[in-house]
Amino acid sequence: MENSQENNSKLKKWFKRVGWAGLAFFTIKGLIWLVIFYVGADSLQS
């Protein structure tokens, strides 16, 4: 139980430090990687 609580507080601390800009950046970065993999797989299939 304590480990879960400790993880939760670390996540909150990290989110406060990074903020909304960091969340948006990592979300967009992840979406770009998904598009890259999709285009790569699509070109291999053709």
Short mmCIF file of C-alpha atoms in Angstrom, two decimals:
data_model
loop_
_atom_site.label_atom_id
_atom_site.label_comp_id
_atom_site.label_asym_id
_atom_site.label_seq_id
_atom_site.Cartn_x
_atom_site.Cartn_y
_atom_site.Cartn_z
CA MET A 1 0.00 0.00 0.00
CA GLU A 2 2.73 2.47 0.90
CA ASN A 3 4.54 1.91 -2.39
CA SER A 4 1.37 2.80 -4.34
CA GLN A 5 0.95 5.97 -2.30
CA GLU A 6 4.62 6.86 -2.80
CA ASN A 7 4.30 6.33 -6.57
CA ASN A 8 1.20 8.53 -6.64
CA SER A 9 2.97 11.38 -4.84
CA LYS A 10 5.97 11.09 -7.18
CA LEU A 11 3.64 11.30 -10.16
CA LYS A 12 1.91 14.38 -8.73
CA LYS A 13 5.26 16.01 -7.99
CA TRP A 14 6.48 15.30 -11.54
CA PHE A 15 3.23 16.62 -13.07
CA LYS A 16 3.42 19.84 -11.04
CA ARG A 17 7.00 20.37 -12.20
CA VAL A 18 6.32 19.63 -15.89
CA GLY A 19 2.84 21.13 -16.05
CA TRP A 20 0.38 21.33 -18.91
CA ALA A 21 3.04 22.27 -21.47
CA GLY A 22 4.95 19.07 -20.75
CA LEU A 23 1.80 16.97 -20.89
CA ALA A 24 0.86 18.48 -24.26
CA PHE A 25 4.41 18.01 -25.56
CA PHE A 26 4.58 14.32 -24.64
CA THR A 27 1.06 13.68 -25.97
CA ILE A 28 1.88 15.27 -29.32
CA LYS A 29 5.21 13.45 -29.44
CA GLY A 30 3.44 10.13 -28.86
CA LEU A 31 0.89 10.84 -31.58
CA ILE A 32 3.65 11.73 -34.03
CA TRP A 33 5.40 8.42 -33.31
CA LEU A 34 2.12 6.56 -33.91
CA VAL A 35 1.74 8.29 -37.29
CA ILE A 36 5.36 7.45 -38.20
CA PHE A 37 4.85 3.76 -37.36
CA TYR A 38 1.53 3.68 -39.23
CA VAL A 39 3.04 5.23 -42.37
CA GLY A 40 6.04 2.91 -42.14
CA ALA A 41 3.86 -0.19 -41.83
CA ASP A 42 1.62 1.02 -44.64
CA SER A 43 4.57 1.57 -46.97
CA LEU A 44 5.98 -1.89 -46.17
CA GLN A 45 2.64 -3.50 -46.98
CA SER A 46 2.39 -1.92 -50.45
#
